[in-house]
């Protein structure tokens, strides 16, 4: 979509939740390059401020860094209030918490914060910004999902369930809100080279031929698909793997395969 049509449909402001690094920062770069002003949200202020300065200088757009912990229930209320005087035409919900390890070995509180960041907060944000966009009959919403959420996935069972929620919500809203002028997309990412991925890197020598994409490639594929379809799986090899798991294998075999793979890459021993 040419830049001026893009800003008409999705401008003048975009909110990127989880914007300071990784895929979120790649979205911020791509959106600033298309001429959108940005509200960038993450917990740590210094990387947000540095990115905001860089984007303002490079692309001559306005960028507001906003340090919020999206695991705190009131944070979305604050985000909505801070942006109440802006026309937000695009929401990218990229922030996520990924609790790794056996479900029962993690404290319940960790799983609950994961639900807050990955489900409850984006639901509140989609509801508020979605209503504002529908009133203007234009806008877009992108929710980040994961290949792990295409079926149950051991060692990230709750995270995978939250990512399934994001995909299914986005697909349902693609139809509901699409009729009212607002494009909704689930971006299903596979392994992507980000600080978050590196912090939870598989054990050396166990990742076999898992394809690892760049954050920029994931953001570019998502923006190209926005307004065209309800969801996209980023990366051709990931699309092939997802088709194999979902369409060729019985569900039990697909879940077992994921379980074996996760045990090998992240399990003990
Ligand atoms: N990387 C992958 O391999 C991969 C695969 C599949 C799906 N995904 C999805 O892609 C998205 C981004 O992943 P990523 O690897 O780029 O993540 P990342 O490198 O860990 O970056 C996450 C971003 O979100 C912010 N963030 C995290 N928790 C937050 C909180 N409680 N409140 C506010 N901001 C928060 C982080 O900044 P602060 O730390 O400063 O808060 C950072 O800017 C996620 O939704 C993830 O589920 C990633």
mmCIF file of C-alpha atoms and ligand atoms in Angstrom:
data_model
loop_
_atom_site.group_PDB
_atom_site.id
_atom_site.type_symbol
_atom_site.label_atom_id
_atom_site.label_comp_id
_atom_site.label_asym_id
_atom_site.label_seq_id
_atom_site.Cartn_x
_atom_site.Cartn_y
_atom_site.Cartn_z
ATOM 1 C CA UNK A 1 0.000 0.000 0.000
ATOM 2 C CA UNK A 2 1.545 3.406 -0.938
ATOM 3 C CA UNK A 3 2.559 5.496 2.048
ATOM 4 C CA UNK A 4 -0.215 8.120 1.681
ATOM 5 C CA UNK A 5 -2.997 5.481 1.504
ATOM 6 C CA UNK A 6 -1.377 3.730 4.426
ATOM 7 C CA UNK A 7 -1.413 6.897 6.573
ATOM 8 C CA UNK A 8 -5.016 7.650 5.531
ATOM 9 C CA UNK A 9 -6.183 4.195 6.666
ATOM 10 C CA UNK A 10 -3.872 3.709 9.672
ATOM 11 C CA UNK A 11 -2.669 7.189 10.697
ATOM 12 C CA UNK A 12 -1.891 9.647 11.964
ATOM 13 C CA UNK A 13 -0.847 7.829 15.169
ATOM 14 C CA UNK A 14 0.075 4.207 15.864
ATOM 15 C CA UNK A 15 0.475 2.600 19.277
ATOM 16 C CA UNK A 16 3.069 -0.162 19.475
ATOM 17 C CA UNK A 17 2.916 -2.130 22.728
ATOM 18 C CA UNK A 18 6.235 -3.827 23.427
ATOM 19 C CA UNK A 19 8.182 -1.513 21.169
ATOM 20 C CA UNK A 20 11.664 -1.097 22.604
ATOM 21 C CA UNK A 21 13.352 -4.040 20.901
ATOM 22 C CA UNK A 22 12.819 -7.140 18.810
ATOM 23 C CA UNK A 23 9.755 -7.395 16.583
ATOM 24 C CA UNK A 24 8.091 -4.377 18.241
ATOM 25 C CA UNK A 25 11.047 -2.114 17.417
ATOM 26 C CA UNK A 26 10.969 -3.452 13.845
ATOM 27 C CA UNK A 27 7.278 -2.481 13.602
ATOM 28 C CA UNK A 28 8.143 0.971 14.970
ATOM 29 C CA UNK A 29 10.810 1.465 12.267
ATOM 30 C CA UNK A 30 8.520 0.241 9.487
ATOM 31 C CA UNK A 31 5.603 2.438 10.606
ATOM 32 C CA UNK A 32 7.741 5.548 11.063
ATOM 33 C CA UNK A 33 9.158 4.942 7.573
ATOM 34 C CA UNK A 34 5.545 5.021 6.284
ATOM 35 C CA UNK A 35 4.994 8.381 7.990
ATOM 36 C CA UNK A 36 3.016 7.393 11.097
ATOM 37 C CA UNK A 37 3.542 9.155 14.429
ATOM 38 C CA UNK A 38 4.105 6.687 17.220
ATOM 39 C CA UNK A 39 3.372 6.019 20.862
ATOM 40 C CA UNK A 40 5.943 3.424 21.929
ATOM 41 C CA UNK A 41 5.217 1.385 25.055
ATOM 42 C CA UNK A 42 7.495 -0.875 27.104
ATOM 43 C CA UNK A 43 8.618 -1.123 30.740
ATOM 44 C CA UNK A 44 12.141 0.289 30.404
ATOM 45 C CA UNK A 45 12.273 3.992 29.573
ATOM 46 C CA UNK A 46 15.912 4.327 28.335
ATOM 47 C CA UNK A 47 15.662 2.066 25.249
ATOM 48 C CA UNK A 48 12.270 3.590 24.402
ATOM 49 C CA UNK A 49 13.636 7.135 24.592
ATOM 50 C CA UNK A 50 16.667 6.178 22.476
ATOM 51 C CA UNK A 51 14.434 4.574 19.825
ATOM 52 C CA UNK A 52 12.045 7.548 19.850
ATOM 53 C CA UNK A 53 14.975 9.960 19.274
ATOM 54 C CA UNK A 54 16.339 7.784 16.468
ATOM 55 C CA UNK A 55 12.979 7.530 14.664
ATOM 56 C CA UNK A 56 12.188 11.246 15.024
ATOM 57 C CA UNK A 57 15.570 12.152 13.543
ATOM 58 C CA UNK A 58 15.482 9.574 10.767
ATOM 59 C CA UNK A 59 11.845 9.847 9.650
ATOM 60 C CA UNK A 60 10.717 13.330 10.831
ATOM 61 C CA UNK A 61 7.679 11.928 12.681
ATOM 62 C CA UNK A 62 6.550 12.535 16.278
ATOM 63 C CA UNK A 63 7.317 9.719 18.675
ATOM 64 C CA UNK A 64 6.209 9.535 22.286
ATOM 65 C CA UNK A 65 7.921 7.003 24.548
ATOM 66 C CA UNK A 66 5.603 5.740 27.302
ATOM 67 C CA UNK A 67 7.051 3.540 30.052
ATOM 68 C CA UNK A 68 4.319 1.210 31.347
ATOM 69 C CA UNK A 69 4.248 -2.304 32.750
ATOM 70 C CA UNK A 70 1.477 -3.962 30.745
ATOM 71 C CA UNK A 71 1.345 -6.716 33.361
ATOM 72 C CA UNK A 72 -0.278 -4.164 35.690
ATOM 73 C CA UNK A 73 -4.065 -4.128 35.220
ATOM 74 C CA UNK A 74 -4.267 -0.286 35.340
ATOM 75 C CA UNK A 75 -1.612 0.182 32.653
ATOM 76 C CA UNK A 76 -4.028 -0.005 29.715
ATOM 77 C CA UNK A 77 -6.322 2.548 31.388
ATOM 78 C CA UNK A 78 -3.314 4.859 31.506
ATOM 79 C CA UNK A 79 -2.398 4.121 27.877
ATOM 80 C CA UNK A 80 -5.952 4.918 26.781
ATOM 81 C CA UNK A 81 -5.996 8.114 28.835
ATOM 82 C CA UNK A 82 -2.573 9.336 27.617
ATOM 83 C CA UNK A 83 -3.641 8.827 23.980
ATOM 84 C CA UNK A 84 -7.185 10.227 24.364
ATOM 85 C CA UNK A 85 -6.301 13.412 22.442
ATOM 86 C CA UNK A 86 -4.710 11.506 19.500
ATOM 87 C CA UNK A 87 -6.261 9.826 16.509
ATOM 88 C CA UNK A 88 -4.829 6.353 16.901
ATOM 89 C CA UNK A 89 -5.328 4.563 13.584
ATOM 90 C CA UNK A 90 -3.198 1.497 14.279
ATOM 91 C CA UNK A 91 -2.634 -0.679 17.335
ATOM 92 C CA UNK A 92 0.149 -3.274 17.290
ATOM 93 C CA UNK A 93 0.022 -5.524 20.352
ATOM 94 C CA UNK A 94 3.466 -7.084 20.363
ATOM 95 C CA UNK A 95 4.321 -7.182 24.098
ATOM 96 C CA UNK A 96 4.237 -10.662 25.560
ATOM 97 C CA UNK A 97 5.578 -12.601 28.490
ATOM 98 C CA UNK A 98 6.872 -16.084 27.750
ATOM 99 C CA UNK A 99 7.199 -18.285 30.836
ATOM 100 C CA UNK A 100 9.414 -21.239 29.882
ATOM 101 C CA UNK A 101 9.516 -24.575 31.663
ATOM 102 C CA UNK A 102 7.176 -27.229 33.069
ATOM 103 C CA UNK A 103 3.789 -25.649 33.856
ATOM 104 C CA UNK A 104 3.575 -26.985 37.411
ATOM 105 C CA UNK A 105 7.134 -25.919 38.307
ATOM 106 C CA UNK A 106 6.342 -22.233 37.727
ATOM 107 C CA UNK A 107 4.498 -20.226 40.375
ATOM 108 C CA UNK A 108 0.840 -19.634 39.577
ATOM 109 C CA UNK A 109 1.512 -15.884 39.828
ATOM 110 C CA UNK A 110 3.894 -16.074 36.839
ATOM 111 C CA UNK A 111 1.178 -17.673 34.723
ATOM 112 C CA UNK A 112 -1.289 -15.038 35.876
ATOM 113 C CA UNK A 113 1.035 -12.178 34.855
ATOM 114 C CA UNK A 114 1.481 -13.953 31.508
ATOM 115 C CA UNK A 115 -2.313 -13.887 31.090
ATOM 116 C CA UNK A 116 -2.390 -10.204 32.002
ATOM 117 C CA UNK A 117 0.286 -9.114 29.467
ATOM 118 C CA UNK A 118 -0.721 -11.497 26.689
ATOM 119 C CA UNK A 119 -4.528 -11.589 27.017
ATOM 120 C CA UNK A 120 -6.268 -9.257 29.450
ATOM 121 C CA UNK A 121 -4.304 -6.111 28.557
ATOM 122 C CA UNK A 122 -4.570 -6.569 24.775
ATOM 123 C CA UNK A 123 -8.287 -7.339 25.155
ATOM 124 C CA UNK A 124 -8.797 -4.020 26.976
ATOM 125 C CA UNK A 125 -6.686 -2.142 24.429
ATOM 126 C CA UNK A 126 -8.430 -3.729 21.425
ATOM 127 C CA UNK A 127 -11.832 -2.893 22.946
ATOM 128 C CA UNK A 128 -10.961 0.769 23.597
ATOM 129 C CA UNK A 129 -8.987 1.536 20.423
ATOM 130 C CA UNK A 130 -11.322 -0.649 18.335
ATOM 131 C CA UNK A 131 -14.302 1.466 19.419
ATOM 132 C CA UNK A 132 -12.470 4.671 18.548
ATOM 133 C CA UNK A 133 -11.469 3.292 15.128
ATOM 134 C CA UNK A 134 -14.948 2.026 14.290
ATOM 135 C CA UNK A 135 -16.338 5.493 15.119
ATOM 136 C CA UNK A 136 -13.976 6.892 12.432
ATOM 137 C CA UNK A 137 -14.684 3.944 10.064
ATOM 138 C CA UNK A 138 -10.980 3.252 9.558
ATOM 139 C CA UNK A 139 -7.980 1.817 11.327
ATOM 140 C CA UNK A 140 -6.043 -1.374 11.910
ATOM 141 C CA UNK A 141 -5.128 -3.765 14.712
ATOM 142 C CA UNK A 142 -2.301 -6.329 14.653
ATOM 143 C CA UNK A 143 -2.009 -8.982 17.363
ATOM 144 C CA UNK A 144 1.155 -11.073 17.617
ATOM 145 C CA UNK A 145 0.671 -14.810 17.804
ATOM 146 C CA UNK A 146 3.105 -17.709 17.618
ATOM 147 C CA UNK A 147 3.516 -21.064 15.889
ATOM 148 C CA UNK A 148 3.488 -22.506 19.422
ATOM 149 C CA UNK A 149 -0.168 -21.447 19.630
ATOM 150 C CA UNK A 150 -1.255 -23.462 16.579
ATOM 151 C CA UNK A 151 -1.610 -26.502 18.879
ATOM 152 C CA UNK A 152 -0.796 -27.303 22.496
ATOM 153 C CA UNK A 153 2.948 -26.888 23.098
ATOM 154 C CA UNK A 154 4.767 -28.452 26.047
ATOM 155 C CA UNK A 155 7.081 -26.332 28.224
ATOM 156 C CA UNK A 156 5.293 -23.149 27.111
ATOM 157 C CA UNK A 157 1.765 -24.501 27.603
ATOM 158 C CA UNK A 158 0.213 -21.339 29.037
ATOM 159 C CA UNK A 159 2.134 -19.010 26.701
ATOM 160 C CA UNK A 160 1.027 -21.095 23.704
ATOM 161 C CA UNK A 161 -2.579 -20.940 24.915
ATOM 162 C CA UNK A 162 -2.372 -17.126 25.153
ATOM 163 C CA UNK A 163 -0.978 -16.989 21.620
ATOM 164 C CA UNK A 164 -3.855 -19.160 20.347
ATOM 165 C CA UNK A 165 -6.214 -16.659 22.009
ATOM 166 C CA UNK A 166 -4.576 -13.757 20.138
ATOM 167 C CA UNK A 167 -4.899 -15.506 16.784
ATOM 168 C CA UNK A 168 -8.498 -16.539 17.311
ATOM 169 C CA UNK A 169 -9.549 -13.119 18.624
ATOM 170 C CA UNK A 170 -7.916 -11.342 15.684
ATOM 171 C CA UNK A 171 -9.507 -13.689 13.141
ATOM 172 C CA UNK A 172 -12.978 -13.209 14.619
ATOM 173 C CA UNK A 173 -12.555 -9.436 14.718
ATOM 174 C CA UNK A 174 -11.198 -9.405 11.163
ATOM 175 C CA UNK A 175 -14.732 -10.277 10.068
ATOM 176 C CA UNK A 176 -16.624 -8.190 12.649
ATOM 177 C CA UNK A 177 -14.573 -5.005 12.401
ATOM 178 C CA UNK A 178 -13.639 -5.393 8.747
ATOM 179 C CA UNK A 179 -17.255 -4.654 7.854
ATOM 180 C CA UNK A 180 -16.907 -1.418 9.815
ATOM 181 C CA UNK A 181 -13.711 -0.215 8.143
ATOM 182 C CA UNK A 182 -11.108 -1.567 10.571
ATOM 183 C CA UNK A 183 -8.541 -4.145 9.414
ATOM 184 C CA UNK A 184 -7.525 -6.757 11.987
ATOM 185 C CA UNK A 185 -4.670 -9.217 11.553
ATOM 186 C CA UNK A 186 -3.053 -11.982 13.580
ATOM 187 C CA UNK A 187 0.662 -12.194 12.825
ATOM 188 C CA UNK A 188 1.834 -15.706 13.660
ATOM 189 C CA UNK A 189 5.603 -15.597 14.112
ATOM 190 C CA UNK A 190 7.960 -18.549 14.201
ATOM 191 C CA UNK A 191 11.469 -18.402 15.670
ATOM 192 C CA UNK A 192 12.624 -14.804 15.234
ATOM 193 C CA UNK A 193 16.033 -13.394 16.107
ATOM 194 C CA UNK A 194 15.233 -11.011 18.981
ATOM 195 C CA UNK A 195 16.591 -10.390 22.491
ATOM 196 C CA UNK A 196 13.609 -12.364 23.842
ATOM 197 C CA UNK A 197 14.378 -15.346 21.583
ATOM 198 C CA UNK A 198 18.076 -15.230 22.429
ATOM 199 C CA UNK A 199 17.327 -15.089 26.183
ATOM 200 C CA UNK A 200 15.370 -18.359 25.839
ATOM 201 C CA UNK A 201 17.632 -19.874 23.191
ATOM 202 C CA UNK A 202 17.424 -23.634 22.634
ATOM 203 C CA UNK A 203 20.212 -25.818 24.018
ATOM 204 C CA UNK A 204 23.229 -25.681 21.660
ATOM 205 C CA UNK A 205 23.002 -28.134 18.805
ATOM 206 C CA UNK A 206 19.311 -28.925 19.358
ATOM 207 C CA UNK A 207 17.591 -26.425 17.114
ATOM 208 C CA UNK A 208 18.306 -28.580 14.028
ATOM 209 C CA UNK A 209 16.852 -26.845 11.040
ATOM 210 C CA UNK A 210 14.450 -24.463 12.803
ATOM 211 C CA UNK A 211 14.301 -21.448 10.469
ATOM 212 C CA UNK A 212 15.036 -18.178 12.303
ATOM 213 C CA UNK A 213 13.650 -14.998 10.709
ATOM 214 C CA UNK A 214 14.738 -11.420 11.269
ATOM 215 C CA UNK A 215 12.397 -9.131 13.230
ATOM 216 C CA UNK A 216 12.246 -6.782 10.232
ATOM 217 C CA UNK A 217 11.050 -9.581 7.939
ATOM 218 C CA UNK A 218 8.216 -10.489 10.344
ATOM 219 C CA UNK A 219 7.029 -6.869 10.622
ATOM 220 C CA UNK A 220 7.222 -6.396 6.838
ATOM 221 C CA UNK A 221 5.156 -9.536 6.143
ATOM 222 C CA UNK A 222 2.538 -8.485 8.688
ATOM 223 C CA UNK A 223 2.171 -4.978 7.272
ATOM 224 C CA UNK A 224 1.918 -6.372 3.743
ATOM 225 C CA UNK A 225 -0.901 -8.717 4.858
ATOM 226 C CA UNK A 226 -2.854 -6.154 6.906
ATOM 227 C CA UNK A 227 -6.257 -5.535 5.292
ATOM 228 C CA UNK A 228 -5.900 -8.556 3.022
ATOM 229 C CA UNK A 229 -6.466 -11.569 5.290
ATOM 230 C CA UNK A 230 -7.337 -12.447 8.895
ATOM 231 C CA UNK A 231 -3.968 -13.974 9.769
ATOM 232 C CA UNK A 232 -0.528 -14.583 8.376
ATOM 233 C CA UNK A 233 2.159 -17.063 9.275
ATOM 234 C CA UNK A 234 5.437 -15.221 8.793
ATOM 235 C CA UNK A 235 8.094 -17.059 6.782
ATOM 236 C CA UNK A 236 7.631 -19.580 3.975
ATOM 237 C CA UNK A 237 9.283 -22.445 5.887
ATOM 238 C CA UNK A 238 7.046 -21.719 8.874
ATOM 239 C CA UNK A 239 3.974 -21.874 6.624
ATOM 240 C CA UNK A 240 5.078 -25.283 5.354
ATOM 241 C CA UNK A 241 5.724 -26.543 8.915
ATOM 242 C CA UNK A 242 2.357 -25.232 10.117
ATOM 243 C CA UNK A 243 0.536 -26.856 7.193
ATOM 244 C CA UNK A 244 2.266 -30.161 7.955
ATOM 245 C CA UNK A 245 1.309 -30.019 11.621
ATOM 246 C CA UNK A 246 -2.269 -28.850 11.129
ATOM 247 C CA UNK A 247 -3.362 -30.576 7.948
ATOM 248 C CA UNK A 248 -1.295 -33.715 7.427
ATOM 249 C CA UNK A 249 -0.780 -35.004 10.955
ATOM 250 C CA UNK A 250 -3.554 -36.112 13.293
ATOM 251 C CA UNK A 251 -3.822 -33.669 16.224
ATOM 252 C CA UNK A 252 -2.326 -36.201 18.655
ATOM 253 C CA UNK A 253 0.720 -36.700 16.434
ATOM 254 C CA UNK A 254 1.187 -32.938 15.996
ATOM 255 C CA UNK A 255 1.079 -32.301 19.756
ATOM 256 C CA UNK A 256 3.478 -35.208 20.389
ATOM 257 C CA UNK A 257 5.893 -33.910 17.756
ATOM 258 C CA UNK A 258 5.877 -30.451 19.362
ATOM 259 C CA UNK A 259 6.344 -32.045 22.800
ATOM 260 C CA UNK A 260 9.338 -34.101 21.658
ATOM 261 C CA UNK A 261 10.863 -31.088 19.926
ATOM 262 C CA UNK A 262 10.441 -28.876 23.016
ATOM 263 C CA UNK A 263 11.849 -31.588 25.310
ATOM 264 C CA UNK A 264 14.908 -31.873 23.074
ATOM 265 C CA UNK A 265 15.434 -28.120 22.733
ATOM 266 C CA UNK A 266 14.543 -26.933 26.244
ATOM 267 C CA UNK A 267 14.016 -29.957 28.502
ATOM 268 C CA UNK A 268 16.292 -31.036 31.318
ATOM 269 C CA UNK A 269 19.050 -33.536 30.707
HETATM 270 N N1 LIG B 1 10.991 -14.021 18.966
HETATM 271 C C1 LIG B 1 10.347 -15.131 18.634
HETATM 272 O O1 LIG B 1 10.970 -16.159 18.316
HETATM 273 C C2 LIG B 1 8.840 -15.150 18.610
HETATM 274 C C3 LIG B 1 8.200 -16.309 18.118
HETATM 275 C C4 LIG B 1 6.815 -16.326 18.074
HETATM 276 C C5 LIG B 1 6.073 -15.250 18.511
HETATM 277 N N2 LIG B 1 6.721 -14.148 18.997
HETATM 278 C C6 LIG B 1 5.886 -13.036 19.484
HETATM 279 O O2 LIG B 1 6.392 -11.820 19.003
HETATM 280 C C7 LIG B 1 6.242 -10.793 19.977
HETATM 281 C C8 LIG B 1 7.560 -10.108 20.235
HETATM 282 O O3 LIG B 1 8.533 -11.050 20.541
HETATM 283 P P1 LIG B 1 10.064 -10.614 20.701
HETATM 284 O O4 LIG B 1 10.860 -11.862 20.635
HETATM 285 O O5 LIG B 1 10.366 -9.475 19.800
HETATM 286 O O6 LIG B 1 10.075 -10.094 22.221
HETATM 287 P P2 LIG B 1 11.256 -9.402 23.050
HETATM 288 O O7 LIG B 1 12.537 -9.381 22.285
HETATM 289 O O8 LIG B 1 11.253 -10.083 24.376
HETATM 290 O O9 LIG B 1 10.674 -7.920 23.196
HETATM 291 C C9 LIG B 1 9.481 -7.754 23.896
HETATM 292 C C10 LIG B 1 9.109 -6.289 23.936
HETATM 293 O O10 LIG B 1 7.954 -6.149 24.783
HETATM 294 C C11 LIG B 1 8.282 -5.339 25.917
HETATM 295 N N3 LIG B 1 7.603 -5.913 27.076
HETATM 296 C C12 LIG B 1 7.741 -7.140 27.594
HETATM 297 N N4 LIG B 1 6.976 -7.267 28.694
HETATM 298 C C13 LIG B 1 6.337 -6.086 28.856
HETATM 299 C C14 LIG B 1 5.434 -5.583 29.830
HETATM 300 N N5 LIG B 1 5.051 -6.312 30.883
HETATM 301 N N6 LIG B 1 4.984 -4.313 29.703
HETATM 302 C C15 LIG B 1 5.387 -3.533 28.659
HETATM 303 N N7 LIG B 1 6.244 -3.960 27.718
HETATM 304 C C16 LIG B 1 6.714 -5.231 27.816
HETATM 305 C C17 LIG B 1 9.810 -5.394 26.007
HETATM 306 O O11 LIG B 1 10.387 -4.234 26.607
HETATM 307 P P3 LIG B 1 10.628 -4.114 28.191
HETATM 308 O O12 LIG B 1 11.405 -5.343 28.580
HETATM 309 O O13 LIG B 1 11.365 -2.845 28.383
HETATM 310 O O14 LIG B 1 9.272 -4.090 28.824
HETATM 311 C C18 LIG B 1 10.185 -5.427 24.528
HETATM 312 O O15 LIG B 1 10.106 -4.132 23.963
HETATM 313 C C19 LIG B 1 5.627 -11.461 21.202
HETATM 314 O O16 LIG B 1 4.240 -11.256 21.198
HETATM 315 C C20 LIG B 1 5.925 -12.941 21.001
HETATM 316 O O17 LIG B 1 4.947 -13.757 21.606
HETATM 317 C C21 LIG B 1 8.071 -14.061 19.057
#
